[in-house]
Amino acid sequence: AAGNMGRSNERDRYAERALKLIDRLTPRERYYIEGYYNSSKLENISKAIDAYSKLLELYPDHSASRNNLAVMHMRIDQYDKAIAHYEILRERGFEFPGAAGNLAEAYVAANKPDDAIRVTTEFASRFPSVEMAHLNSGAIAVSVNRLEQAEAAFKTALDLRSDFPPASASLGMV
């Protein structure tokens, strides 16, 4: 939770504390914490990948670990592996805008722009009241030079939340 709120020092401190008590953790908790802790440093990415992979061998439905594992693969330019994990989440009906946005980014990096657009468009259609869905859709459209589509997506995000700075800034750039 601390990491998700941008408090990386607290995140690391809590993870270190949890790892010191490793004998009290279930395998699911242990591998998740090991993966999360090791994911913050580039030199430890392989340890994070190993931990998340072990967790998914035991608990293949653990969506947060699958998402985080895909992020690790993206950090080291293994886009096909990231796409494979994100597509599993997509098939399961993921509801996290970040996963949809990351899958689309992986498709852009893998030179599959139509797949990237399809991912964000479908996600925004499924969750029309989520401003991040439209922001992601616009960002991907910009990245593949579909500026009219990007402008429309950013305007939709602003219609949903008029005080949404990322949408205002993105619309200004378009």
mmCIF file of N, CA and C in Angstrom, residues 27-36 39 48-73 85-86 89 92:
data_model
loop_
_atom_site.group_PDB
_atom_site.id
_atom_site.type_symbol
_atom_site.label_atom_id
_atom_site.label_comp_id
_atom_site.label_asym_id
_atom_site.label_seq_id
_atom_site.Cartn_x
_atom_site.Cartn_y
_atom_site.Cartn_z
ATOM 1 N N PRO A 27 3.675 -19.266 1.456
ATOM 2 C CA PRO A 27 4.415 -19.121 0.195
ATOM 3 C C PRO A 27 3.858 -17.986 -0.675
ATOM 4 N N ARG A 28 2.550 -17.870 -0.694
ATOM 5 C CA ARG A 28 1.924 -16.806 -1.488
ATOM 6 C C ARG A 28 2.400 -15.429 -1.030
ATOM 7 N N GLU A 29 2.394 -15.182 0.279
ATOM 8 C CA GLU A 29 2.846 -13.899 0.819
ATOM 9 C C GLU A 29 4.340 -13.711 0.607
ATOM 10 N N ARG A 30 5.094 -14.763 0.855
ATOM 11 C CA ARG A 30 6.551 -14.683 0.746
ATOM 12 C C ARG A 30 6.986 -14.301 -0.667
ATOM 13 N N TYR A 31 6.497 -15.053 -1.656
ATOM 14 C CA TYR A 31 6.937 -14.785 -3.025
ATOM 15 C C TYR A 31 6.454 -13.422 -3.518
ATOM 16 N N TYR A 32 5.260 -13.016 -3.103
ATOM 17 C CA TYR A 32 4.778 -11.700 -3.513
ATOM 18 C C TYR A 32 5.665 -10.607 -2.924
ATOM 19 N N ILE A 33 5.968 -10.703 -1.646
ATOM 20 C CA ILE A 33 6.804 -9.690 -0.997
ATOM 21 C C ILE A 33 8.215 -9.702 -1.573
ATOM 22 N N GLU A 34 8.770 -10.898 -1.814
ATOM 23 C CA GLU A 34 10.103 -10.973 -2.427
ATOM 24 C C GLU A 34 10.092 -10.323 -3.810
ATOM 25 N N GLY A 35 9.070 -10.628 -4.579
ATOM 26 C CA GLY A 35 8.976 -10.038 -5.908
ATOM 27 C C GLY A 35 8.852 -8.532 -5.849
ATOM 28 N N TYR A 36 7.967 -8.069 -5.007
ATOM 29 C CA TYR A 36 7.734 -6.633 -4.897
ATOM 30 C C TYR A 36 8.986 -5.912 -4.395
ATOM 31 N N SER A 39 11.679 -5.752 -7.044
ATOM 32 C CA SER A 39 11.313 -5.062 -8.277
ATOM 33 C C SER A 39 11.742 -3.602 -8.303
ATOM 34 N N ALA A 48 13.133 -10.649 -8.774
ATOM 35 C CA ALA A 48 11.695 -10.351 -8.760
ATOM 36 C C ALA A 48 10.956 -11.283 -9.713
ATOM 37 N N ILE A 49 11.508 -11.474 -10.904
ATOM 38 C CA ILE A 49 10.891 -12.369 -11.892
ATOM 39 C C ILE A 49 10.808 -13.781 -11.338
ATOM 40 N N ASP A 50 11.876 -14.241 -10.701
ATOM 41 C CA ASP A 50 11.875 -15.591 -10.113
ATOM 42 C C ASP A 50 10.796 -15.731 -9.040
ATOM 43 N N ALA A 51 10.691 -14.739 -8.168
ATOM 44 C CA ALA A 51 9.715 -14.807 -7.077
ATOM 45 C C ALA A 51 8.290 -14.806 -7.621
ATOM 46 N N TYR A 52 7.988 -13.890 -8.532
ATOM 47 C CA TYR A 52 6.633 -13.847 -9.105
ATOM 48 C C TYR A 52 6.326 -15.126 -9.886
ATOM 49 N N SER A 53 7.323 -15.651 -10.585
ATOM 50 C CA SER A 53 7.110 -16.890 -11.350
ATOM 51 C C SER A 53 6.799 -18.060 -10.427
ATOM 52 N N LYS A 54 7.515 -18.144 -9.312
ATOM 53 C CA LYS A 54 7.244 -19.209 -8.336
ATOM 54 C C LYS A 54 5.833 -19.076 -7.776
ATOM 55 N N LEU A 55 5.447 -17.846 -7.463
ATOM 56 C CA LEU A 55 4.104 -17.627 -6.927
ATOM 57 C C LEU A 55 3.050 -18.063 -7.943
ATOM 58 N N LEU A 56 3.259 -17.717 -9.213
ATOM 59 C CA LEU A 56 2.273 -18.064 -10.236
ATOM 60 C C LEU A 56 2.236 -19.562 -10.524
ATOM 61 N N GLU A 57 3.337 -20.256 -10.293
ATOM 62 C CA GLU A 57 3.310 -21.720 -10.409
ATOM 63 C C GLU A 57 2.366 -22.306 -9.369
ATOM 64 N N LEU A 58 2.373 -21.732 -8.175
ATOM 65 C CA LEU A 58 1.522 -22.216 -7.089
ATOM 66 C C LEU A 58 0.103 -21.656 -7.158
ATOM 67 N N TYR A 59 -0.015 -20.391 -7.573
ATOM 68 C CA TYR A 59 -1.299 -19.690 -7.584
ATOM 69 C C TYR A 59 -1.461 -18.958 -8.923
ATOM 70 N N PRO A 60 -1.796 -19.668 -9.975
ATOM 71 C CA PRO A 60 -1.861 -19.041 -11.305
ATOM 72 C C PRO A 60 -2.916 -17.941 -11.442
ATOM 73 N N ASP A 61 -3.850 -17.868 -10.504
ATOM 74 C CA ASP A 61 -4.885 -16.837 -10.567
ATOM 75 C C ASP A 61 -4.519 -15.560 -9.803
ATOM 76 N N HIS A 62 -3.306 -15.475 -9.294
ATOM 77 C CA HIS A 62 -2.892 -14.291 -8.523
ATOM 78 C C HIS A 62 -2.606 -13.143 -9.496
ATOM 79 N N SER A 63 -3.631 -12.332 -9.721
ATOM 80 C CA SER A 63 -3.561 -11.288 -10.750
ATOM 81 C C SER A 63 -2.504 -10.228 -10.482
ATOM 82 N N ALA A 64 -2.346 -9.818 -9.238
ATOM 83 C CA ALA A 64 -1.353 -8.778 -8.934
ATOM 84 C C ALA A 64 0.055 -9.254 -9.277
ATOM 85 N N SER A 65 0.354 -10.514 -8.984
ATOM 86 C CA SER A 65 1.677 -11.043 -9.318
ATOM 87 C C SER A 65 1.866 -11.146 -10.824
ATOM 88 N N ARG A 66 0.819 -11.551 -11.534
ATOM 89 C CA ARG A 66 0.916 -11.651 -12.997
ATOM 90 C C ARG A 66 1.146 -10.262 -13.595
ATOM 91 N N ASN A 67 0.423 -9.272 -13.091
ATOM 92 C CA ASN A 67 0.620 -7.904 -13.556
ATOM 93 C C ASN A 67 2.047 -7.443 -13.272
ATOM 94 N N ASN A 68 2.508 -7.653 -12.045
ATOM 95 C CA ASN A 68 3.849 -7.200 -11.671
ATOM 96 C C ASN A 68 4.934 -7.938 -12.446
ATOM 97 N N LEU A 69 4.720 -9.221 -12.710
ATOM 98 C CA LEU A 69 5.687 -9.985 -13.509
ATOM 99 C C LEU A 69 5.762 -9.410 -14.927
ATOM 100 N N ALA A 70 4.614 -9.073 -15.483
ATOM 101 C CA ALA A 70 4.606 -8.472 -16.822
ATOM 102 C C ALA A 70 5.352 -7.142 -16.824
ATOM 103 N N VAL A 71 5.180 -6.356 -15.775
ATOM 104 C CA VAL A 71 5.909 -5.088 -15.661
ATOM 105 C C VAL A 71 7.418 -5.347 -15.646
ATOM 106 N N MET A 72 7.849 -6.373 -14.916
ATOM 107 C CA MET A 72 9.282 -6.694 -14.864
ATOM 108 C C MET A 72 9.796 -7.056 -16.260
ATOM 109 N N HIS A 73 9.026 -7.829 -17.005
ATOM 110 C CA HIS A 73 9.447 -8.184 -18.368
ATOM 111 C C HIS A 73 9.527 -6.950 -19.258
ATOM 112 N N HIS A 85 1.541 -12.457 -20.461
ATOM 113 C CA HIS A 85 0.943 -12.348 -19.122
ATOM 114 C C HIS A 85 -0.246 -11.387 -19.114
ATOM 115 N N TYR A 86 -0.099 -10.259 -19.785
ATOM 116 C CA TYR A 86 -1.210 -9.308 -19.819
ATOM 117 C C TYR A 86 -2.410 -9.868 -20.568
ATOM 118 N N LEU A 89 -4.455 -11.842 -18.246
ATOM 119 C CA LEU A 89 -5.288 -10.954 -17.425
ATOM 120 C C LEU A 89 -6.456 -10.396 -18.239
ATOM 121 N N ARG A 92 -9.221 -12.807 -18.606
ATOM 122 C CA ARG A 92 -9.950 -12.950 -17.342
ATOM 123 C C ARG A 92 -10.795 -11.709 -17.032
#
